[in-house]
């Protein structure tokens, strides 16, 4: 009988950062804490500022991020902050590097490393993520500047014909290559293949596509010899499409579909899953995260389940700020309220207080 031949080599290429990677990943998913995604590009933050009639200047971007990073006590709820490259290199008004403000709080700085999406030829507007060229050198530079984890976002869409195998495979391979390069340079990679909620599909379709995407992504990570104990995942929650109108889907149903999808596809070696908010309202993102953690306790899910929110932590904060110095404390208080809400949700202990916005933050075809 033929027997499979297995290599006697170590399962992972030698990596002097291996222990550090595992330690960092576990620190980020400490109980009751999650990630502030403050990595909006210049264009994206400009869209947010436009809603408060604020000019999109480097000084205004700095002032806003400084407001967040100086919020008193936010480190009780936030373990890591994802930065845009501009922010990694910026200094506060008093000359302190913004990355140092973060580190002084005991919070771990991270960095967005992808270069955006481009169309995959021969597909219906499907995309792959760019940025592998020069990534090795950039990761070395980011590490020297204080970053200890990274983020790379891939985007997939659902329709009657999408996503195609080409898009799923292309994005899985890109994520795996990115993850391997990050680990070689001391950065914990956050792996983010986001299945957008654009469309009218139901919860079951969303779950099926999410499972297929993660099955392909995990295989690609393993083929690339990525050290699973030194990564984090940033998936979408399993939600029906934004245009689905047939029935209301409860947080409990979202929780069951989401946790079931990941129990079927995600190895327990991975220390944590930090959900993106994906256009949910602030309140919806907290309520669904709470339901997910409640259900995860029932089924004894093996990973920490936390948050990596941008819009769902910042939407009401920007509105409270309005770009005015006299509103800084009010904006910080608003930010802390949302951070605390999601901290409680991460532990399955959240009770809505009515201070979170209920307006959906969905942006169609958000790339």
mmCIF file of C-alpha atoms in Angstrom:
data_model
loop_
_atom_site.group_PDB
_atom_site.id
_atom_site.type_symbol
_atom_site.label_atom_id
_atom_site.label_comp_id
_atom_site.label_asym_id
_atom_site.label_seq_id
_atom_site.Cartn_x
_atom_site.Cartn_y
_atom_site.Cartn_z
ATOM 1 C CA UNK A 1 0.000 0.000 0.000
ATOM 2 C CA UNK A 2 1.299 3.453 -0.933
ATOM 3 C CA UNK A 3 2.155 5.656 2.030
ATOM 4 C CA UNK A 4 2.316 9.432 1.879
ATOM 5 C CA UNK A 5 5.814 10.842 2.305
ATOM 6 C CA UNK A 6 6.216 13.641 4.827
ATOM 7 C CA UNK A 7 9.180 15.960 5.174
ATOM 8 C CA UNK A 8 11.155 15.721 8.407
ATOM 9 C CA UNK A 9 11.913 19.458 8.250
ATOM 10 C CA UNK A 10 10.447 21.879 10.773
ATOM 11 C CA UNK A 11 6.850 22.849 9.909
ATOM 12 C CA UNK A 12 7.711 26.541 9.646
ATOM 13 C CA UNK A 13 10.750 28.300 8.179
ATOM 14 C CA UNK A 14 13.141 29.584 10.879
ATOM 15 C CA UNK A 15 11.904 32.907 12.210
ATOM 16 C CA UNK A 16 13.628 34.790 15.035
ATOM 17 C CA UNK A 17 10.381 36.713 15.670
ATOM 18 C CA UNK A 18 8.247 33.621 16.281
ATOM 19 C CA UNK A 19 7.837 34.017 20.057
ATOM 20 C CA UNK A 20 7.306 37.761 19.704
ATOM 21 C CA UNK A 21 4.639 37.238 17.032
ATOM 22 C CA UNK A 22 2.688 34.861 19.254
ATOM 23 C CA UNK A 23 3.006 37.164 22.259
ATOM 24 C CA UNK A 24 1.837 40.215 20.276
ATOM 25 C CA UNK A 25 -1.140 38.363 18.772
ATOM 26 C CA UNK A 26 -2.267 37.218 22.207
ATOM 27 C CA UNK A 27 -1.836 40.690 23.711
ATOM 28 C CA UNK A 28 -4.056 42.217 21.042
ATOM 29 C CA UNK A 29 -6.907 39.818 21.841
ATOM 30 C CA UNK A 30 -6.714 40.305 25.612
ATOM 31 C CA UNK A 31 -10.152 39.838 27.185
ATOM 32 C CA UNK A 32 -12.252 42.988 27.006
ATOM 33 C CA UNK A 33 -10.055 44.711 24.456
ATOM 34 C CA UNK A 34 -10.067 45.212 20.702
ATOM 35 C CA UNK A 35 -8.578 47.272 17.898
ATOM 36 C CA UNK A 36 -9.224 50.842 16.818
ATOM 37 C CA UNK A 37 -8.948 50.905 13.022
ATOM 38 C CA UNK A 38 -7.664 54.446 12.409
ATOM 39 C CA UNK A 39 -6.085 53.610 9.060
ATOM 40 C CA UNK A 40 -8.422 55.566 6.808
ATOM 41 C CA UNK A 41 -6.675 56.763 3.672
ATOM 42 C CA UNK A 42 -6.438 60.478 2.976
ATOM 43 C CA UNK A 43 -9.421 60.242 0.640
ATOM 44 C CA UNK A 44 -11.555 58.215 3.032
ATOM 45 C CA UNK A 45 -10.960 60.460 6.040
ATOM 46 C CA UNK A 46 -11.730 63.371 3.733
ATOM 47 C CA UNK A 47 -15.174 61.894 3.081
ATOM 48 C CA UNK A 48 -15.757 61.704 6.842
ATOM 49 C CA UNK A 49 -14.585 65.290 7.348
ATOM 50 C CA UNK A 50 -16.822 66.478 4.530
ATOM 51 C CA UNK A 51 -19.854 65.476 6.602
ATOM 52 C CA UNK A 52 -18.820 67.994 9.289
ATOM 53 C CA UNK A 53 -17.708 70.621 6.747
ATOM 54 C CA UNK A 54 -14.055 70.272 7.746
ATOM 55 C CA UNK A 55 -11.203 70.771 5.296
ATOM 56 C CA UNK A 56 -9.124 67.652 4.669
ATOM 57 C CA UNK A 57 -5.676 68.987 5.620
ATOM 58 C CA UNK A 58 -2.711 67.221 7.186
ATOM 59 C CA UNK A 59 -3.102 69.344 10.339
ATOM 60 C CA UNK A 60 -6.769 68.432 10.702
ATOM 61 C CA UNK A 61 -6.018 64.744 10.177
ATOM 62 C CA UNK A 62 -3.286 64.977 12.809
ATOM 63 C CA UNK A 63 -5.504 66.832 15.276
ATOM 64 C CA UNK A 64 -8.252 64.242 14.923
ATOM 65 C CA UNK A 65 -5.950 61.248 15.410
ATOM 66 C CA UNK A 66 -4.216 63.004 18.320
ATOM 67 C CA UNK A 67 -7.632 63.492 19.933
ATOM 68 C CA UNK A 68 -8.180 59.736 19.797
ATOM 69 C CA UNK A 69 -4.720 58.765 21.036
ATOM 70 C CA UNK A 70 -4.855 61.186 23.976
ATOM 71 C CA UNK A 71 -8.290 60.008 25.138
ATOM 72 C CA UNK A 72 -7.913 59.320 28.864
ATOM 73 C CA UNK A 73 -8.334 55.660 29.730
ATOM 74 C CA UNK A 74 -8.974 54.325 26.220
ATOM 75 C CA UNK A 75 -6.242 51.753 26.833
ATOM 76 C CA UNK A 76 -8.683 49.945 29.154
ATOM 77 C CA UNK A 77 -10.694 48.945 26.071
ATOM 78 C CA UNK A 78 -8.301 49.226 23.122
ATOM 79 C CA UNK A 79 -5.237 46.982 22.753
ATOM 80 C CA UNK A 80 -4.076 48.013 19.283
ATOM 81 C CA UNK A 81 -4.436 50.837 16.769
ATOM 82 C CA UNK A 82 -4.116 50.388 13.007
ATOM 83 C CA UNK A 83 -2.470 53.431 11.433
ATOM 84 C CA UNK A 84 -2.234 54.861 7.957
ATOM 85 C CA UNK A 85 1.379 55.444 6.885
ATOM 86 C CA UNK A 86 1.022 59.221 7.195
ATOM 87 C CA UNK A 87 -0.007 58.842 10.837
ATOM 88 C CA UNK A 88 2.898 56.514 11.627
ATOM 89 C CA UNK A 89 5.237 59.338 10.615
ATOM 90 C CA UNK A 90 3.302 62.269 12.117
ATOM 91 C CA UNK A 91 4.022 64.215 15.282
ATOM 92 C CA UNK A 92 1.533 65.714 17.715
ATOM 93 C CA UNK A 93 1.289 69.463 18.160
ATOM 94 C CA UNK A 94 3.843 69.304 20.984
ATOM 95 C CA UNK A 95 6.311 67.388 18.795
ATOM 96 C CA UNK A 96 5.716 63.921 20.264
ATOM 97 C CA UNK A 97 5.480 61.244 17.542
ATOM 98 C CA UNK A 98 1.898 59.969 17.409
ATOM 99 C CA UNK A 99 3.187 56.407 17.567
ATOM 100 C CA UNK A 100 4.820 57.271 20.904
ATOM 101 C CA UNK A 101 1.513 58.571 22.263
ATOM 102 C CA UNK A 102 0.045 55.167 21.487
ATOM 103 C CA UNK A 103 2.923 53.229 23.030
ATOM 104 C CA UNK A 104 2.875 55.373 26.179
ATOM 105 C CA UNK A 105 -0.629 54.040 26.838
ATOM 106 C CA UNK A 106 0.561 50.439 26.512
ATOM 107 C CA UNK A 107 -1.362 50.136 23.238
ATOM 108 C CA UNK A 108 0.251 48.341 20.282
ATOM 109 C CA UNK A 109 0.690 50.292 17.033
ATOM 110 C CA UNK A 110 -0.170 48.593 13.752
ATOM 111 C CA UNK A 111 0.020 49.652 10.117
ATOM 112 C CA UNK A 112 -2.073 49.277 6.966
ATOM 113 C CA UNK A 113 0.306 47.896 4.331
ATOM 114 C CA UNK A 114 -1.805 47.172 1.261
ATOM 115 C CA UNK A 115 -1.957 49.584 -1.673
ATOM 116 C CA UNK A 116 -5.630 49.287 -2.502
ATOM 117 C CA UNK A 117 -7.470 47.151 -5.024
ATOM 118 C CA UNK A 118 -7.341 46.712 -8.790
ATOM 119 C CA UNK A 119 -9.682 44.925 -11.186
ATOM 120 C CA UNK A 120 -9.084 41.273 -12.033
ATOM 121 C CA UNK A 121 -9.162 41.018 -15.851
ATOM 122 C CA UNK A 122 -11.978 38.909 -17.240
ATOM 123 C CA UNK A 123 -14.241 39.206 -14.184
ATOM 124 C CA UNK A 124 -17.356 41.203 -13.333
ATOM 125 C CA UNK A 125 -15.682 44.052 -11.487
ATOM 126 C CA UNK A 126 -13.956 41.700 -9.020
ATOM 127 C CA UNK A 127 -10.711 42.899 -7.474
ATOM 128 C CA UNK A 128 -7.380 41.785 -6.069
ATOM 129 C CA UNK A 129 -5.279 43.710 -3.572
ATOM 130 C CA UNK A 130 -2.009 45.370 -4.524
ATOM 131 C CA UNK A 131 1.098 46.019 -2.444
ATOM 132 C CA UNK A 132 3.389 42.972 -2.448
ATOM 133 C CA UNK A 133 6.113 44.785 -4.403
ATOM 134 C CA UNK A 134 8.548 46.267 -1.909
ATOM 135 C CA UNK A 135 6.563 44.958 1.063
ATOM 136 C CA UNK A 136 9.595 43.274 2.649
ATOM 137 C CA UNK A 137 11.518 46.555 2.889
ATOM 138 C CA UNK A 138 8.449 48.506 3.984
ATOM 139 C CA UNK A 139 7.755 46.030 6.801
ATOM 140 C CA UNK A 140 11.338 46.388 8.017
ATOM 141 C CA UNK A 141 10.874 50.164 8.098
ATOM 142 C CA UNK A 142 7.504 49.956 9.861
ATOM 143 C CA UNK A 143 8.972 47.684 12.529
ATOM 144 C CA UNK A 144 11.808 50.159 13.172
ATOM 145 C CA UNK A 145 9.225 52.920 13.556
ATOM 146 C CA UNK A 146 7.322 50.993 16.230
ATOM 147 C CA UNK A 147 4.635 49.010 14.388
ATOM 148 C CA UNK A 148 4.132 45.444 15.617
ATOM 149 C CA UNK A 149 1.227 44.275 13.507
ATOM 150 C CA UNK A 150 -0.131 44.936 10.032
ATOM 151 C CA UNK A 151 -3.355 44.856 8.048
ATOM 152 C CA UNK A 152 -4.113 43.888 4.444
ATOM 153 C CA UNK A 153 -7.679 44.036 3.154
ATOM 154 C CA UNK A 154 -9.044 41.930 0.325
ATOM 155 C CA UNK A 155 -12.568 42.506 -1.002
ATOM 156 C CA UNK A 156 -15.067 39.979 -2.350
ATOM 157 C CA UNK A 157 -18.622 40.480 -3.554
ATOM 158 C CA UNK A 158 -21.739 38.316 -3.635
ATOM 159 C CA UNK A 159 -24.159 38.060 -6.550
ATOM 160 C CA UNK A 160 -25.792 35.212 -8.450
ATOM 161 C CA UNK A 161 -22.414 34.654 -10.167
ATOM 162 C CA UNK A 162 -19.961 36.032 -7.609
ATOM 163 C CA UNK A 163 -17.527 35.526 -6.102
ATOM 164 C CA UNK A 164 -15.749 33.511 -8.769
ATOM 165 C CA UNK A 165 -13.125 30.898 -7.959
ATOM 166 C CA UNK A 166 -10.594 33.176 -9.641
ATOM 167 C CA UNK A 167 -11.289 36.040 -7.214
ATOM 168 C CA UNK A 168 -11.365 33.810 -4.144
ATOM 169 C CA UNK A 169 -8.095 32.093 -5.079
ATOM 170 C CA UNK A 170 -6.293 35.264 -6.155
ATOM 171 C CA UNK A 171 -7.135 37.069 -2.943
ATOM 172 C CA UNK A 172 -6.334 34.072 -0.740
ATOM 173 C CA UNK A 173 -2.876 33.787 -2.293
ATOM 174 C CA UNK A 174 -2.235 37.503 -1.916
ATOM 175 C CA UNK A 175 -3.221 37.417 1.743
ATOM 176 C CA UNK A 176 -0.960 34.428 2.380
ATOM 177 C CA UNK A 177 2.057 36.034 0.699
ATOM 178 C CA UNK A 178 1.476 39.247 2.659
ATOM 179 C CA UNK A 179 1.201 37.294 5.911
ATOM 180 C CA UNK A 180 4.437 35.407 5.305
ATOM 181 C CA UNK A 181 6.357 38.604 4.488
ATOM 182 C CA UNK A 182 5.020 40.343 7.603
ATOM 183 C CA UNK A 183 6.048 37.488 9.855
ATOM 184 C CA UNK A 184 9.551 37.423 8.398
ATOM 185 C CA UNK A 185 9.871 41.037 9.546
ATOM 186 C CA UNK A 186 8.321 40.838 13.007
ATOM 187 C CA UNK A 187 4.799 42.069 12.224
ATOM 188 C CA UNK A 188 1.716 40.082 13.186
ATOM 189 C CA UNK A 189 -0.417 39.981 10.026
ATOM 190 C CA UNK A 190 -4.120 40.632 10.302
ATOM 191 C CA UNK A 191 -5.715 38.647 7.488
ATOM 192 C CA UNK A 192 -8.824 40.362 6.139
ATOM 193 C CA UNK A 193 -10.821 38.919 3.241
ATOM 194 C CA UNK A 194 -13.978 41.010 3.533
ATOM 195 C CA UNK A 195 -17.149 39.680 1.947
ATOM 196 C CA UNK A 196 -19.119 42.876 1.296
ATOM 197 C CA UNK A 197 -22.780 43.150 2.329
ATOM 198 C CA UNK A 198 -23.732 44.728 -1.006
ATOM 199 C CA UNK A 199 -26.649 42.824 -2.515
ATOM 200 C CA UNK A 200 -29.997 41.255 -1.646
ATOM 201 C CA UNK A 201 -28.766 37.780 -0.654
ATOM 202 C CA UNK A 202 -30.024 36.059 2.488
ATOM 203 C CA UNK A 203 -28.108 34.949 5.586
ATOM 204 C CA UNK A 204 -27.591 31.399 4.312
ATOM 205 C CA UNK A 205 -25.908 32.595 1.108
ATOM 206 C CA UNK A 206 -23.668 34.901 3.104
ATOM 207 C CA UNK A 207 -22.644 32.044 5.396
ATOM 208 C CA UNK A 208 -21.920 29.720 2.483
ATOM 209 C CA UNK A 209 -19.733 32.285 0.714
ATOM 210 C CA UNK A 210 -17.935 33.239 3.940
ATOM 211 C CA UNK A 211 -17.110 29.573 4.582
ATOM 212 C CA UNK A 212 -15.773 29.122 1.031
ATOM 213 C CA UNK A 213 -13.612 32.248 1.300
ATOM 214 C CA UNK A 214 -12.095 31.189 4.628
ATOM 215 C CA UNK A 215 -11.544 27.611 3.477
ATOM 216 C CA UNK A 216 -9.462 28.924 0.575
ATOM 217 C CA UNK A 217 -7.685 31.521 2.714
ATOM 218 C CA UNK A 218 -6.660 29.081 5.440
ATOM 219 C CA UNK A 219 -5.360 26.615 2.846
ATOM 220 C CA UNK A 220 -3.298 29.372 1.219
ATOM 221 C CA UNK A 221 -1.872 30.408 4.605
ATOM 222 C CA UNK A 222 -0.884 26.830 5.348
ATOM 223 C CA UNK A 223 0.616 26.331 1.876
ATOM 224 C CA UNK A 224 2.706 29.474 2.496
ATOM 225 C CA UNK A 225 3.908 28.064 5.856
ATOM 226 C CA UNK A 226 2.442 30.978 7.775
ATOM 227 C CA UNK A 227 2.778 30.553 11.554
ATOM 228 C CA UNK A 228 -0.892 30.364 12.561
ATOM 229 C CA UNK A 229 -0.261 31.104 16.238
ATOM 230 C CA UNK A 230 1.212 34.451 15.161
ATOM 231 C CA UNK A 231 -1.649 35.839 13.078
ATOM 232 C CA UNK A 232 -5.095 37.337 13.643
ATOM 233 C CA UNK A 233 -8.119 37.209 11.361
ATOM 234 C CA UNK A 234 -10.376 40.146 10.495
ATOM 235 C CA UNK A 235 -13.533 38.791 8.884
ATOM 236 C CA UNK A 236 -16.966 40.144 8.198
ATOM 237 C CA UNK A 237 -19.764 38.970 10.436
ATOM 238 C CA UNK A 238 -22.194 36.765 8.533
ATOM 239 C CA UNK A 239 -24.990 39.186 7.619
ATOM 240 C CA UNK A 240 -27.665 39.254 4.921
ATOM 241 C CA UNK A 241 -27.169 41.662 2.046
ATOM 242 C CA UNK A 242 -27.855 45.348 2.645
ATOM 243 C CA UNK A 243 -30.833 45.165 0.253
ATOM 244 C CA UNK A 244 -32.328 41.975 1.742
ATOM 245 C CA UNK A 245 -35.929 42.761 2.742
ATOM 246 C CA UNK A 246 -37.687 39.410 3.227
ATOM 247 C CA UNK A 247 -37.408 39.228 7.017
ATOM 248 C CA UNK A 248 -35.588 40.739 9.954
ATOM 249 C CA UNK A 249 -32.525 38.772 10.982
ATOM 250 C CA UNK A 250 -31.919 38.775 14.734
ATOM 251 C CA UNK A 251 -28.536 39.172 16.456
ATOM 252 C CA UNK A 252 -28.876 35.576 17.669
ATOM 253 C CA UNK A 253 -29.234 34.356 14.073
ATOM 254 C CA UNK A 254 -26.200 36.420 13.038
ATOM 255 C CA UNK A 255 -24.252 34.910 15.917
ATOM 256 C CA UNK A 256 -25.147 31.312 15.069
ATOM 257 C CA UNK A 257 -24.332 31.749 11.372
ATOM 258 C CA UNK A 258 -21.059 33.556 12.084
ATOM 259 C CA UNK A 259 -19.676 31.229 14.742
ATOM 260 C CA UNK A 260 -20.783 28.153 12.801
ATOM 261 C CA UNK A 261 -18.991 29.385 9.664
ATOM 262 C CA UNK A 262 -15.744 29.821 11.578
ATOM 263 C CA UNK A 263 -15.997 26.576 13.538
ATOM 264 C CA UNK A 264 -16.142 24.838 10.164
ATOM 265 C CA UNK A 265 -13.117 26.597 8.679
ATOM 266 C CA UNK A 266 -10.788 28.267 11.225
ATOM 267 C CA UNK A 267 -8.130 26.205 13.054
ATOM 268 C CA UNK A 268 -8.054 26.583 16.848
ATOM 269 C CA UNK A 269 -4.320 27.390 16.645
ATOM 270 C CA UNK A 270 -5.204 30.923 15.541
ATOM 271 C CA UNK A 271 -5.490 33.010 18.725
ATOM 272 C CA UNK A 272 -8.142 35.493 17.732
ATOM 273 C CA UNK A 273 -10.744 36.848 15.351
ATOM 274 C CA UNK A 274 -11.283 40.625 15.306
ATOM 275 C CA UNK A 275 -14.414 41.491 13.372
ATOM 276 C CA UNK A 276 -14.771 44.412 10.999
ATOM 277 C CA UNK A 277 -17.973 46.399 11.325
ATOM 278 C CA UNK A 278 -18.664 46.344 7.590
ATOM 279 C CA UNK A 279 -21.133 49.223 7.390
ATOM 280 C CA UNK A 280 -23.223 48.260 10.423
ATOM 281 C CA UNK A 281 -24.382 51.056 12.672
ATOM 282 C CA UNK A 282 -22.444 51.657 15.873
ATOM 283 C CA UNK A 283 -25.184 50.025 17.938
ATOM 284 C CA UNK A 284 -25.687 47.103 15.543
ATOM 285 C CA UNK A 285 -21.966 46.303 15.543
ATOM 286 C CA UNK A 286 -21.925 46.191 19.360
ATOM 287 C CA UNK A 287 -25.145 44.180 19.705
ATOM 288 C CA UNK A 288 -24.057 41.599 17.134
ATOM 289 C CA UNK A 289 -20.585 41.256 18.684
ATOM 290 C CA UNK A 290 -22.233 40.681 22.056
ATOM 291 C CA UNK A 291 -24.518 37.988 20.602
ATOM 292 C CA UNK A 292 -21.564 36.304 18.889
ATOM 293 C CA UNK A 293 -19.636 36.094 22.144
ATOM 294 C CA UNK A 294 -22.650 34.810 24.069
ATOM 295 C CA UNK A 295 -23.136 32.009 21.539
ATOM 296 C CA UNK A 296 -19.391 31.315 21.356
ATOM 297 C CA UNK A 297 -19.383 30.612 25.097
ATOM 298 C CA UNK A 298 -22.213 28.104 24.676
ATOM 299 C CA UNK A 299 -20.378 26.134 21.984
ATOM 300 C CA UNK A 300 -16.933 26.701 23.550
ATOM 301 C CA UNK A 301 -15.389 28.358 20.495
ATOM 302 C CA UNK A 302 -11.571 28.134 20.758
ATOM 303 C CA UNK A 303 -10.578 31.683 19.761
ATOM 304 C CA UNK A 304 -10.964 35.127 21.244
ATOM 305 C CA UNK A 305 -13.697 37.001 19.359
ATOM 306 C CA UNK A 306 -13.194 40.744 19.396
ATOM 307 C CA UNK A 307 -13.476 43.874 17.267
ATOM 308 C CA UNK A 308 -11.381 45.889 14.855
ATOM 309 C CA UNK A 309 -13.754 48.761 14.175
ATOM 310 C CA UNK A 310 -13.253 51.992 12.286
ATOM 311 C CA UNK A 311 -16.579 53.615 11.463
ATOM 312 C CA UNK A 312 -18.392 51.840 14.326
ATOM 313 C CA UNK A 313 -16.005 53.407 16.850
ATOM 314 C CA UNK A 314 -15.610 56.805 15.237
ATOM 315 C CA UNK A 315 -18.773 57.962 13.478
ATOM 316 C CA UNK A 316 -20.360 59.701 16.460
ATOM 317 C CA UNK A 317 -16.908 60.816 17.671
ATOM 318 C CA UNK A 318 -16.257 62.855 14.526
ATOM 319 C CA UNK A 319 -19.720 64.407 14.765
ATOM 320 C CA UNK A 320 -19.100 65.372 18.391
ATOM 321 C CA UNK A 321 -15.739 66.921 17.490
ATOM 322 C CA UNK A 322 -16.827 69.030 14.492
ATOM 323 C CA UNK A 323 -13.169 70.006 14.033
ATOM 324 C CA UNK A 324 -13.302 72.398 17.005
ATOM 325 C CA UNK A 325 -10.809 72.504 19.887
ATOM 326 C CA UNK A 326 -13.570 73.258 22.387
ATOM 327 C CA UNK A 327 -15.247 69.964 21.467
ATOM 328 C CA UNK A 328 -12.232 67.713 22.067
ATOM 329 C CA UNK A 329 -13.374 66.472 25.485
ATOM 330 C CA UNK A 330 -16.913 65.783 24.252
ATOM 331 C CA UNK A 331 -15.482 63.847 21.297
ATOM 332 C CA UNK A 332 -13.156 61.866 23.563
ATOM 333 C CA UNK A 333 -16.040 61.022 25.897
ATOM 334 C CA UNK A 334 -18.059 59.810 22.908
ATOM 335 C CA UNK A 335 -15.154 57.678 21.692
ATOM 336 C CA UNK A 336 -14.654 56.179 25.157
ATOM 337 C CA UNK A 337 -18.358 55.316 25.394
ATOM 338 C CA UNK A 338 -18.199 53.329 22.146
ATOM 339 C CA UNK A 339 -14.902 51.692 23.123
ATOM 340 C CA UNK A 340 -16.356 50.622 26.461
ATOM 341 C CA UNK A 341 -19.533 49.323 24.787
ATOM 342 C CA UNK A 342 -17.512 47.090 22.496
ATOM 343 C CA UNK A 343 -15.287 45.982 25.355
ATOM 344 C CA UNK A 344 -18.399 44.734 27.142
ATOM 345 C CA UNK A 345 -19.671 43.153 23.917
ATOM 346 C CA UNK A 346 -16.368 41.299 23.546
ATOM 347 C CA UNK A 347 -17.117 39.665 26.888
ATOM 348 C CA UNK A 348 -20.774 39.016 26.071
ATOM 349 C CA UNK A 349 -21.855 41.511 28.730
ATOM 350 C CA UNK A 350 -23.247 44.416 26.692
ATOM 351 C CA UNK A 351 -26.579 46.038 27.454
ATOM 352 C CA UNK A 352 -27.503 48.808 24.985
ATOM 353 C CA UNK A 353 -27.567 52.219 26.649
ATOM 354 C CA UNK A 354 -28.944 54.185 23.721
ATOM 355 C CA UNK A 355 -25.739 56.194 23.236
ATOM 356 C CA UNK A 356 -24.677 54.448 20.025
ATOM 357 C CA UNK A 357 -25.850 55.604 16.617
ATOM 358 C CA UNK A 358 -28.453 53.425 14.896
ATOM 359 C CA UNK A 359 -27.825 54.866 11.443
ATOM 360 C CA UNK A 360 -26.231 52.278 9.178
ATOM 361 C CA UNK A 361 -22.738 53.248 7.994
ATOM 362 C CA UNK A 362 -22.972 51.180 4.812
ATOM 363 C CA UNK A 363 -21.111 52.499 1.760
ATOM 364 C CA UNK A 364 -21.892 50.707 -1.492
ATOM 365 C CA UNK A 365 -18.942 48.916 -3.156
ATOM 366 C CA UNK A 366 -16.604 50.015 -0.349
ATOM 367 C CA UNK A 367 -13.074 49.402 -1.620
#
